[in-house]
Amino acid sequence: MSTKIKQRALDELPHVLHDPDTFARRLAGRTPALFLDYDGTLTPIVDRPEDAVIAPSMRQAVADLAQRCPVCVVSGRDRRTVQRLMGINDLIVAGSHGFDIWSPDDGHIEHAVGEEFGELMASVKQHVSAALADVDGAIVEPKAASVAVHYRLASAEGRRRIAAVVEDVLARHPNQLKQTPGKMVYEIQPQIDWDKGKAVHYLLDALDLNLEEIVPLYLGDDTTDEDAFQALSGHGIGIFVGALDDPEIAGRTSAADFILYNVDEVERFLRELDVEAD
């Protein structure tokens, strides 16, 4: 059983761009392999999920970096949705918090977890959508292996109703479903021992990146990204993305090693990341 590392307050994390020497020492001349969250990392958090289209400059920064080192996107979004929003077809993408992993290389590492829950998740999506149809601001987002219920735009009463519906679904299937917290969203998932951290380890093995000369880097902003930060502790680098004055992350702690304050800083980091040419 793995031991969870001690988490630190966000204001205790060194800033990558403000303390480049510390980051360079951690990198130690090795080749980075990047694992990037999508919402809140490559795009700002927006009110409606469908509006989170990656900016052209960020898209180019990711595409350019992918020509120099391994780059994978690990998102809570549906994998196909992420691919459509990014508009980059040659990246490895792990969607639904790592439940659905796909590679452009002839399916070389195509991998899906929880496929046996497909019928149940379809039923959950139908039930939740019907139960919340008259709740203003409730957005039900179906995914390959989960159902997300966004409540950012809902009123206080609407949020209470949304929470009650989610709790009812979980109570109906206590041994099959779980709820994973996120930023203004309830994520209803199969009760499987799988998360973003396990997805990253799977990708490292599948891509033959568990090498001394490779250092995995994970960038993310949400609570679900903590699984990846924990998974890479001791042999990788975790970078939390978020502003210290953001009320949505007030009081948060993280297992990450460094911090970037916003999406613009992420883009600058990706452009300035030192990758040794072959």
PDB file of C-alpha atoms in Angstrom:
ATOM      1  CA  MET A   1       0.000   0.000   0.000  1.00  0.00           C
ATOM      2  CA  SER A   2       1.415   3.394  -1.006  1.00  0.00           C
ATOM      3  CA  THR A   3       1.943   6.053   1.640  1.00  0.00           C
ATOM      4  CA  LYS A   4       0.448   9.456   0.953  1.00  0.00           C
ATOM      5  CA  ILE A   5       2.945  12.277   1.108  1.00  0.00           C
ATOM      6  CA  LYS A   6       2.417  15.295   3.306  1.00  0.00           C
ATOM      7  CA  GLN A   7       0.501  18.067   1.593  1.00  0.00           C
ATOM      8  CA  ARG A   8       1.436  21.736   1.815  1.00  0.00           C
ATOM      9  CA  ALA A   9      -0.558  24.944   1.780  1.00  0.00           C
ATOM     10  CA  LEU A  10      -0.632  26.439  -1.706  1.00  0.00           C
ATOM     11  CA  ASP A  11       1.252  29.567  -0.626  1.00  0.00           C
ATOM     12  CA  GLU A  12       4.126  27.339   0.505  1.00  0.00           C
ATOM     13  CA  LEU A  13       4.693  25.920  -2.980  1.00  0.00           C
ATOM     14  CA  PRO A  14       7.584  27.486  -4.925  1.00  0.00           C
ATOM     15  CA  HIS A  15       6.537  29.233  -8.129  1.00  0.00           C
ATOM     16  CA  VAL A  16       8.082  27.585 -11.187  1.00  0.00           C
ATOM     17  CA  LEU A  17       8.670  30.816 -13.101  1.00  0.00           C
ATOM     18  CA  HIS A  18       9.816  32.801 -10.059  1.00  0.00           C
ATOM     19  CA  ASP A  19      12.216  30.114  -8.838  1.00  0.00           C
ATOM     20  CA  PRO A  20      13.612  28.565 -12.030  1.00  0.00           C
ATOM     21  CA  ASP A  21      16.821  27.368 -10.381  1.00  0.00           C
ATOM     22  CA  THR A  22      14.959  25.113  -7.941  1.00  0.00           C
ATOM     23  CA  PHE A  23      12.913  23.673 -10.795  1.00  0.00           C
ATOM     24  CA  ALA A  24      16.027  23.163 -12.935  1.00  0.00           C
ATOM     25  CA  ARG A  25      17.674  21.220 -10.113  1.00  0.00           C
ATOM     26  CA  ARG A  26      14.652  18.929  -9.929  1.00  0.00           C
ATOM     27  CA  LEU A  27      14.689  18.446 -13.687  1.00  0.00           C
ATOM     28  CA  ALA A  28      18.433  17.723 -13.505  1.00  0.00           C
ATOM     29  CA  GLY A  29      18.926  17.746 -17.272  1.00  0.00           C
ATOM     30  CA  ARG A  30      16.480  14.888 -17.816  1.00  0.00           C
ATOM     31  CA  THR A  31      13.871  14.813 -20.572  1.00  0.00           C
ATOM     32  CA  PRO A  32      10.392  15.773 -19.339  1.00  0.00           C
ATOM     33  CA  ALA A  33       7.290  13.746 -20.143  1.00  0.00           C
ATOM     34  CA  LEU A  34       4.285  16.019 -19.664  1.00  0.00           C
ATOM     35  CA  PHE A  35       0.834  15.058 -18.440  1.00  0.00           C
ATOM     36  CA  LEU A  36      -1.593  17.973 -18.674  1.00  0.00           C
ATOM     37  CA  ASP A  37      -5.050  18.483 -17.222  1.00  0.00           C
ATOM     38  CA  TYR A  38      -7.434  20.382 -19.522  1.00  0.00           C
ATOM     39  CA  ASP A  39      -9.981  22.601 -17.741  1.00  0.00           C
ATOM     40  CA  GLY A  40      -8.284  25.128 -15.481  1.00  0.00           C
ATOM     41  CA  THR A  41      -4.852  24.220 -16.830  1.00  0.00           C
ATOM     42  CA  LEU A  42      -4.902  24.519 -20.623  1.00  0.00           C
ATOM     43  CA  THR A  43      -8.107  26.592 -20.616  1.00  0.00           C
ATOM     44  CA  PRO A  44      -9.664  28.849 -17.970  1.00  0.00           C
ATOM     45  CA  ILE A  45     -12.625  27.526 -15.989  1.00  0.00           C
ATOM     46  CA  VAL A  46     -15.818  28.727 -17.716  1.00  0.00           C
ATOM     47  CA  ASP A  47     -19.506  28.660 -16.785  1.00  0.00           C
ATOM     48  CA  ARG A  48     -20.492  26.205 -19.514  1.00  0.00           C
ATOM     49  CA  PRO A  49     -18.264  23.180 -20.265  1.00  0.00           C
ATOM     50  CA  GLU A  50     -18.836  23.425 -24.025  1.00  0.00           C
ATOM     51  CA  ASP A  51     -17.270  26.911 -24.046  1.00  0.00           C
ATOM     52  CA  ALA A  52     -13.855  25.706 -22.828  1.00  0.00           C
ATOM     53  CA  VAL A  53     -12.161  25.792 -26.229  1.00  0.00           C
ATOM     54  CA  ILE A  54      -8.375  25.975 -26.077  1.00  0.00           C
ATOM     55  CA  ALA A  55      -6.853  29.287 -27.236  1.00  0.00           C
ATOM     56  CA  PRO A  56      -4.898  29.131 -30.519  1.00  0.00           C
ATOM     57  CA  SER A  57      -1.679  30.228 -28.801  1.00  0.00           C
ATOM     58  CA  MET A  58      -1.991  27.505 -26.148  1.00  0.00           C
ATOM     59  CA  ARG A  59      -2.843  24.930 -28.798  1.00  0.00           C
ATOM     60  CA  GLN A  60       0.325  25.874 -30.655  1.00  0.00           C
ATOM     61  CA  ALA A  61       2.432  25.771 -27.482  1.00  0.00           C
ATOM     62  CA  VAL A  62       1.218  22.235 -26.722  1.00  0.00           C
ATOM     63  CA  ALA A  63       1.692  21.092 -30.322  1.00  0.00           C
ATOM     64  CA  ASP A  64       5.216  22.535 -30.475  1.00  0.00           C
ATOM     65  CA  LEU A  65       6.216  20.901 -27.197  1.00  0.00           C
ATOM     66  CA  ALA A  66       4.822  17.559 -28.363  1.00  0.00           C
ATOM     67  CA  GLN A  67       7.382  17.631 -31.168  1.00  0.00           C
ATOM     68  CA  ARG A  68      10.197  17.744 -28.593  1.00  0.00           C
ATOM     69  CA  CYS A  69       9.016  15.478 -25.770  1.00  0.00           C
ATOM     70  CA  PRO A  70       6.126  13.179 -24.800  1.00  0.00           C
ATOM     71  CA  VAL A  71       2.906  15.092 -24.070  1.00  0.00           C
ATOM     72  CA  CYS A  72      -0.354  13.531 -22.849  1.00  0.00           C
ATOM     73  CA  VAL A  73      -3.633  15.134 -21.790  1.00  0.00           C
ATOM     74  CA  VAL A  74      -5.280  13.651 -18.686  1.00  0.00           C
ATOM     75  CA  SER A  75      -8.727  15.166 -18.191  1.00  0.00           C
ATOM     76  CA  GLY A  76     -11.936  14.666 -16.297  1.00  0.00           C
ATOM     77  CA  ARG A  77     -13.739  15.440 -19.549  1.00  0.00           C
ATOM     78  CA  ASP A  78     -15.031  12.863 -21.981  1.00  0.00           C
ATOM     79  CA  ARG A  79     -12.044  11.869 -24.094  1.00  0.00           C
ATOM     80  CA  ARG A  80     -13.718  12.630 -27.440  1.00  0.00           C
ATOM     81  CA  THR A  81     -14.869  16.019 -26.153  1.00  0.00           C
ATOM     82  CA  VAL A  82     -11.312  16.945 -25.153  1.00  0.00           C
ATOM     83  CA  GLN A  83     -10.009  15.939 -28.565  1.00  0.00           C
ATOM     84  CA  ARG A  84     -12.658  18.081 -30.267  1.00  0.00           C
ATOM     85  CA  LEU A  85     -12.050  21.120 -28.041  1.00  0.00           C
ATOM     86  CA  MET A  86      -8.269  20.915 -28.447  1.00  0.00           C
ATOM     87  CA  GLY A  87      -8.241  20.377 -32.195  1.00  0.00           C
ATOM     88  CA  ILE A  88      -5.005  18.379 -31.964  1.00  0.00           C
ATOM     89  CA  ASN A  89      -5.341  14.864 -33.312  1.00  0.00           C
ATOM     90  CA  ASP A  90      -1.930  13.369 -32.585  1.00  0.00           C
ATOM     91  CA  LEU A  91      -1.854  13.565 -28.766  1.00  0.00           C
ATOM     92  CA  ILE A  92      -2.469  10.752 -26.319  1.00  0.00           C
ATOM     93  CA  VAL A  93      -5.609  11.589 -24.328  1.00  0.00           C
ATOM     94  CA  ALA A  94      -6.867  10.035 -21.095  1.00  0.00           C
ATOM     95  CA  GLY A  95     -10.474  11.116 -20.567  1.00  0.00           C
ATOM     96  CA  SER A  96     -13.001  10.668 -17.754  1.00  0.00           C
ATOM     97  CA  HIS A  97     -10.300  10.936 -15.073  1.00  0.00           C
ATOM     98  CA  GLY A  98      -8.266   8.214 -16.777  1.00  0.00           C
ATOM     99  CA  PHE A  99     -11.107   5.748 -17.323  1.00  0.00           C
ATOM    100  CA  ASP A 100     -10.819   6.105 -21.120  1.00  0.00           C
ATOM    101  CA  ILE A 101      -7.307   6.237 -22.633  1.00  0.00           C
ATOM    102  CA  TRP A 102      -6.604   6.536 -26.351  1.00  0.00           C
ATOM    103  CA  SER A 103      -3.520   6.840 -28.556  1.00  0.00           C
ATOM    104  CA  PRO A 104      -3.309   7.963 -32.197  1.00  0.00           C
ATOM    105  CA  ASP A 105      -0.716   5.268 -32.942  1.00  0.00           C
ATOM    106  CA  ASP A 106      -2.976   2.546 -34.341  1.00  0.00           C
ATOM    107  CA  GLY A 107      -4.503   1.988 -30.918  1.00  0.00           C
ATOM    108  CA  HIS A 108      -1.092   0.997 -29.516  1.00  0.00           C
ATOM    109  CA  ILE A 109      -2.114   1.903 -25.973  1.00  0.00           C
ATOM    110  CA  GLU A 110      -5.867   2.090 -26.432  1.00  0.00           C
ATOM    111  CA  HIS A 111      -7.257   1.290 -23.026  1.00  0.00           C
ATOM    112  CA  ALA A 112     -10.642   1.524 -21.372  1.00  0.00           C
ATOM    113  CA  VAL A 113     -11.527   0.876 -17.746  1.00  0.00           C
ATOM    114  CA  GLY A 114     -15.059   0.300 -16.503  1.00  0.00           C
ATOM    115  CA  GLU A 115     -16.628  -0.675 -19.822  1.00  0.00           C
ATOM    116  CA  GLU A 116     -18.792  -3.208 -17.971  1.00  0.00           C
ATOM    117  CA  PHE A 117     -20.556  -0.272 -16.281  1.00  0.00           C
ATOM    118  CA  GLY A 118     -21.713   1.208 -19.598  1.00  0.00           C
ATOM    119  CA  GLU A 119     -25.358   0.165 -19.270  1.00  0.00           C
ATOM    120  CA  LEU A 120     -25.574   1.400 -15.675  1.00  0.00           C
ATOM    121  CA  MET A 121     -23.979   4.750 -16.513  1.00  0.00           C
ATOM    122  CA  ALA A 122     -26.384   5.230 -19.428  1.00  0.00           C
ATOM    123  CA  SER A 123     -29.273   4.618 -17.027  1.00  0.00           C
ATOM    124  CA  VAL A 124     -27.808   7.072 -14.500  1.00  0.00           C
ATOM    125  CA  LYS A 125     -27.424   9.730 -17.178  1.00  0.00           C
ATOM    126  CA  GLN A 126     -31.051   9.301 -18.240  1.00  0.00           C
ATOM    127  CA  HIS A 127     -32.339   9.393 -14.654  1.00  0.00           C
ATOM    128  CA  VAL A 128     -30.286  12.427 -13.599  1.00  0.00           C
ATOM    129  CA  SER A 129     -31.157  14.372 -16.763  1.00  0.00           C
ATOM    130  CA  ALA A 130     -34.868  13.765 -16.216  1.00  0.00           C
ATOM    131  CA  ALA A 131     -34.731  14.578 -12.492  1.00  0.00           C
ATOM    132  CA  LEU A 132     -32.929  17.875 -13.096  1.00  0.00           C
ATOM    133  CA  ALA A 133     -34.675  18.925 -16.307  1.00  0.00           C
ATOM    134  CA  ASP A 134     -36.508  21.779 -14.558  1.00  0.00           C
ATOM    135  CA  VAL A 135     -33.545  22.984 -12.481  1.00  0.00           C
ATOM    136  CA  ASP A 136     -32.117  26.159 -14.004  1.00  0.00           C
ATOM    137  CA  GLY A 137     -28.331  26.072 -14.215  1.00  0.00           C
ATOM    138  CA  ALA A 138     -27.996  22.306 -13.845  1.00  0.00           C
ATOM    139  CA  ILE A 139     -25.796  20.913 -16.610  1.00  0.00           C
ATOM    140  CA  VAL A 140     -25.577  17.146 -17.021  1.00  0.00           C
ATOM    141  CA  GLU A 141     -22.468  16.095 -18.951  1.00  0.00           C
ATOM    142  CA  PRO A 142     -22.403  12.432 -20.030  1.00  0.00           C
ATOM    143  CA  LYS A 143     -18.989  10.837 -20.492  1.00  0.00           C
ATOM    144  CA  ALA A 144     -17.704   7.483 -21.658  1.00  0.00           C
ATOM    145  CA  ALA A 145     -17.459   6.100 -18.128  1.00  0.00           C
ATOM    146  CA  SER A 146     -19.106   8.649 -15.841  1.00  0.00           C
ATOM    147  CA  VAL A 147     -21.737  11.368 -15.526  1.00  0.00           C
ATOM    148  CA  ALA A 148     -20.834  14.908 -14.439  1.00  0.00           C
ATOM    149  CA  VAL A 149     -23.440  17.226 -12.936  1.00  0.00           C
ATOM    150  CA  HIS A 150     -22.328  20.876 -13.004  1.00  0.00           C
ATOM    151  CA  TYR A 151     -23.972  23.323 -10.591  1.00  0.00           C
ATOM    152  CA  ARG A 152     -21.928  26.514 -11.086  1.00  0.00           C
ATOM    153  CA  LEU A 153     -24.887  28.333 -12.699  1.00  0.00           C
ATOM    154  CA  ALA A 154     -27.554  27.007 -10.323  1.00  0.00           C
ATOM    155  CA  SER A 155     -29.200  28.971  -7.514  1.00  0.00           C
ATOM    156  CA  ALA A 156     -28.829  27.964  -3.874  1.00  0.00           C
ATOM    157  CA  GLU A 157     -32.124  26.051  -4.040  1.00  0.00           C
ATOM    158  CA  GLY A 158     -31.090  24.504  -7.346  1.00  0.00           C
ATOM    159  CA  ARG A 159     -27.829  23.333  -5.825  1.00  0.00           C
ATOM    160  CA  ARG A 160     -29.705  21.683  -2.964  1.00  0.00           C
ATOM    161  CA  ARG A 161     -31.890  19.806  -5.439  1.00  0.00           C
ATOM    162  CA  ILE A 162     -28.880  18.748  -7.497  1.00  0.00           C
ATOM    163  CA  ALA A 163     -27.104  17.451  -4.399  1.00  0.00           C
ATOM    164  CA  ALA A 164     -30.212  15.518  -3.367  1.00  0.00           C
ATOM    165  CA  VAL A 165     -30.518  13.845  -6.776  1.00  0.00           C
ATOM    166  CA  VAL A 166     -26.845  12.838  -6.763  1.00  0.00           C
ATOM    167  CA  GLU A 167     -27.126  11.477  -3.219  1.00  0.00           C
ATOM    168  CA  ASP A 168     -30.202   9.468  -4.226  1.00  0.00           C
ATOM    169  CA  VAL A 169     -28.391   7.899  -7.186  1.00  0.00           C
ATOM    170  CA  LEU A 170     -25.454   6.900  -4.998  1.00  0.00           C
ATOM    171  CA  ALA A 171     -27.786   5.464  -2.360  1.00  0.00           C
ATOM    172  CA  ARG A 172     -29.465   3.295  -5.001  1.00  0.00           C
ATOM    173  CA  HIS A 173     -26.117   1.813  -6.075  1.00  0.00           C
ATOM    174  CA  PRO A 174     -23.868   1.853  -2.971  1.00  0.00           C
ATOM    175  CA  ASN A 175     -21.588  -0.937  -4.198  1.00  0.00           C
ATOM    176  CA  GLN A 176     -21.359   0.176  -7.816  1.00  0.00           C
ATOM    177  CA  LEU A 177     -21.050   3.958  -7.880  1.00  0.00           C
ATOM    178  CA  LYS A 178     -19.019   6.667  -6.163  1.00  0.00           C
ATOM    179  CA  GLN A 179     -18.919  10.448  -6.282  1.00  0.00           C
ATOM    180  CA  THR A 180     -15.671  12.267  -7.019  1.00  0.00           C
ATOM    181  CA  PRO A 181     -15.570  15.968  -6.044  1.00  0.00           C
ATOM    182  CA  GLY A 182     -14.492  18.699  -8.436  1.00  0.00           C
ATOM    183  CA  LYS A 183     -14.858  22.434  -8.995  1.00  0.00           C
ATOM    184  CA  MET A 184     -18.611  23.094  -8.887  1.00  0.00           C
ATOM    185  CA  VAL A 185     -19.339  19.614 -10.210  1.00  0.00           C
ATOM    186  CA  TYR A 186     -20.429  16.213  -8.936  1.00  0.00           C
ATOM    187  CA  GLU A 187     -18.782  13.356 -10.826  1.00  0.00           C
ATOM    188  CA  ILE A 188     -20.667  10.053 -10.624  1.00  0.00           C
ATOM    189  CA  GLN A 189     -18.253   7.230 -11.446  1.00  0.00           C
ATOM    190  CA  PRO A 190     -18.046   3.434 -11.316  1.00  0.00           C
ATOM    191  CA  GLN A 191     -16.673   2.220  -8.000  1.00  0.00           C
ATOM    192  CA  ILE A 192     -13.351   1.060  -9.427  1.00  0.00           C
ATOM    193  CA  ASP A 193      -9.863   1.554  -8.007  1.00  0.00           C
ATOM    194  CA  TRP A 194      -8.757   3.795 -10.854  1.00  0.00           C
ATOM    195  CA  ASP A 195      -7.879   7.492 -11.013  1.00  0.00           C
ATOM    196  CA  LYS A 196      -5.632  10.010 -12.759  1.00  0.00           C
ATOM    197  CA  GLY A 197      -2.579   8.774 -10.877  1.00  0.00           C
ATOM    198  CA  LYS A 198      -3.103   5.196 -12.006  1.00  0.00           C
ATOM    199  CA  ALA A 199      -3.732   6.455 -15.543  1.00  0.00           C
ATOM    200  CA  VAL A 200      -0.386   8.276 -15.521  1.00  0.00           C
ATOM    201  CA  HIS A 201       1.436   5.160 -14.290  1.00  0.00           C
ATOM    202  CA  TYR A 202      -0.282   3.119 -17.005  1.00  0.00           C
ATOM    203  CA  LEU A 203       0.880   5.597 -19.652  1.00  0.00           C
ATOM    204  CA  LEU A 204       4.440   5.664 -18.331  1.00  0.00           C
ATOM    205  CA  ASP A 205       4.600   1.874 -18.665  1.00  0.00           C
ATOM    206  CA  ALA A 206       2.839   1.722 -22.028  1.00  0.00           C
ATOM    207  CA  LEU A 207       5.086   4.401 -23.539  1.00  0.00           C
ATOM    208  CA  ASP A 208       8.288   2.941 -22.061  1.00  0.00           C
ATOM    209  CA  LEU A 209       8.903   6.170 -20.137  1.00  0.00           C
ATOM    210  CA  ASN A 210       9.908   4.603 -16.819  1.00  0.00           C
ATOM    211  CA  LEU A 211      13.535   5.467 -17.481  1.00  0.00           C
ATOM    212  CA  GLU A 212      16.234   7.205 -15.441  1.00  0.00           C
ATOM    213  CA  GLU A 213      16.612   9.885 -18.112  1.00  0.00           C
ATOM    214  CA  ILE A 214      12.881  10.710 -18.112  1.00  0.00           C
ATOM    215  CA  VAL A 215      11.093  12.821 -15.500  1.00  0.00           C
ATOM    216  CA  PRO A 216       7.273  12.901 -15.599  1.00  0.00           C
ATOM    217  CA  LEU A 217       5.649  16.304 -15.025  1.00  0.00           C
ATOM    218  CA  TYR A 218       1.976  16.651 -14.157  1.00  0.00           C
ATOM    219  CA  LEU A 219       0.093  19.970 -14.318  1.00  0.00           C
ATOM    220  CA  GLY A 220      -3.409  20.264 -12.865  1.00  0.00           C
ATOM    221  CA  ASP A 221      -5.752  22.455 -10.852  1.00  0.00           C
ATOM    222  CA  ASP A 222      -8.495  20.237  -9.422  1.00  0.00           C
ATOM    223  CA  THR A 223      -8.853  17.911  -6.458  1.00  0.00           C
ATOM    224  CA  THR A 224      -8.784  14.896  -8.790  1.00  0.00           C
ATOM    225  CA  ASP A 225      -5.292  15.917  -9.914  1.00  0.00           C
ATOM    226  CA  GLU A 226      -4.008  15.228  -6.414  1.00  0.00           C
ATOM    227  CA  ASP A 227      -4.044  11.494  -7.238  1.00  0.00           C
ATOM    228  CA  ALA A 228      -1.505  12.179  -9.976  1.00  0.00           C
ATOM    229  CA  PHE A 229       0.619  14.420  -7.749  1.00  0.00           C
ATOM    230  CA  GLN A 230       0.687  11.648  -5.148  1.00  0.00           C
ATOM    231  CA  ALA A 231       1.467   8.988  -7.751  1.00  0.00           C
ATOM    232  CA  LEU A 232       4.498  10.887  -9.030  1.00  0.00           C
ATOM    233  CA  SER A 233       5.882  11.719  -5.598  1.00  0.00           C
ATOM    234  CA  GLY A 234       9.552  10.822  -5.406  1.00  0.00           C
ATOM    235  CA  HIS A 235      10.150  10.270  -9.100  1.00  0.00           C
ATOM    236  CA  GLY A 236       8.235  13.036 -10.873  1.00  0.00           C
ATOM    237  CA  ILE A 237       7.236  16.685 -10.521  1.00  0.00           C
ATOM    238  CA  GLY A 238       3.735  17.966  -9.778  1.00  0.00           C
ATOM    239  CA  ILE A 239       2.705  21.524 -10.627  1.00  0.00           C
ATOM    240  CA  PHE A 240      -0.520  22.925  -9.179  1.00  0.00           C
ATOM    241  CA  VAL A 241      -2.326  25.554 -11.258  1.00  0.00           C
ATOM    242  CA  GLY A 242      -4.411  28.155  -9.441  1.00  0.00           C
ATOM    243  CA  ALA A 243      -4.488  31.690  -8.049  1.00  0.00           C
ATOM    244  CA  LEU A 244      -3.921  31.987  -4.319  1.00  0.00           C
ATOM    245  CA  ASP A 245      -6.857  34.416  -4.007  1.00  0.00           C
ATOM    246  CA  ASP A 246      -9.325  32.144  -5.822  1.00  0.00           C
ATOM    247  CA  PRO A 247     -12.177  31.486  -3.334  1.00  0.00           C
ATOM    248  CA  GLU A 248     -12.820  28.064  -4.901  1.00  0.00           C
ATOM    249  CA  ILE A 249      -9.455  26.807  -3.642  1.00  0.00           C
ATOM    250  CA  ALA A 250      -9.398  28.630  -0.307  1.00  0.00           C
ATOM    251  CA  GLY A 251      -7.843  26.427   2.346  1.00  0.00           C
ATOM    252  CA  ARG A 252      -6.671  23.858  -0.173  1.00  0.00           C
ATOM    253  CA  THR A 253      -3.466  21.928   0.351  1.00  0.00           C
ATOM    254  CA  SER A 254      -1.613  19.997  -2.322  1.00  0.00           C
ATOM    255  CA  ALA A 255       0.900  17.220  -2.847  1.00  0.00           C
ATOM    256  CA  ALA A 256       2.320  19.190  -5.789  1.00  0.00           C
ATOM    257  CA  ASP A 257       5.922  20.396  -5.784  1.00  0.00           C
ATOM    258  CA  PHE A 258       5.440  23.758  -7.517  1.00  0.00           C
ATOM    259  CA  ILE A 259       2.716  26.209  -8.491  1.00  0.00           C
ATOM    260  CA  LEU A 260       1.653  28.324 -11.468  1.00  0.00           C
ATOM    261  CA  TYR A 261      -1.046  30.922 -10.887  1.00  0.00           C
ATOM    262  CA  ASN A 262      -3.068  30.797 -14.118  1.00  0.00           C
ATOM    263  CA  VAL A 263      -3.430  29.470 -17.654  1.00  0.00           C
ATOM    264  CA  ASP A 264      -1.271  32.249 -19.120  1.00  0.00           C
ATOM    265  CA  GLU A 265       1.597  31.155 -16.879  1.00  0.00           C
ATOM    266  CA  VAL A 266       1.065  27.552 -17.973  1.00  0.00           C
ATOM    267  CA  GLU A 267       1.462  28.623 -21.602  1.00  0.00           C
ATOM    268  CA  ARG A 268       4.630  30.553 -20.778  1.00  0.00           C
ATOM    269  CA  PHE A 269       5.988  27.542 -18.883  1.00  0.00           C
ATOM    270  CA  LEU A 270       5.320  25.201 -21.810  1.00  0.00           C
ATOM    271  CA  ARG A 271       7.025  27.577 -24.227  1.00  0.00           C
ATOM    272  CA  GLU A 272      10.070  28.085 -22.009  1.00  0.00           C
ATOM    273  CA  LEU A 273      10.492  24.476 -20.843  1.00  0.00           C
ATOM    274  CA  ASP A 274      14.035  23.374 -21.591  1.00  0.00           C
ATOM    275  CA  VAL A 275      14.017  20.152 -23.581  1.00  0.00           C
ATOM    276  CA  GLU A 276      17.314  18.802 -24.833  1.00  0.00           C
ATOM    277  CA  ALA A 277      17.271  18.218 -28.581  1.00  0.00           C
ATOM    278  CA  ASP A 278      18.263  14.781 -29.846  1.00  0.00           C
TER     279      ASP A 278
END
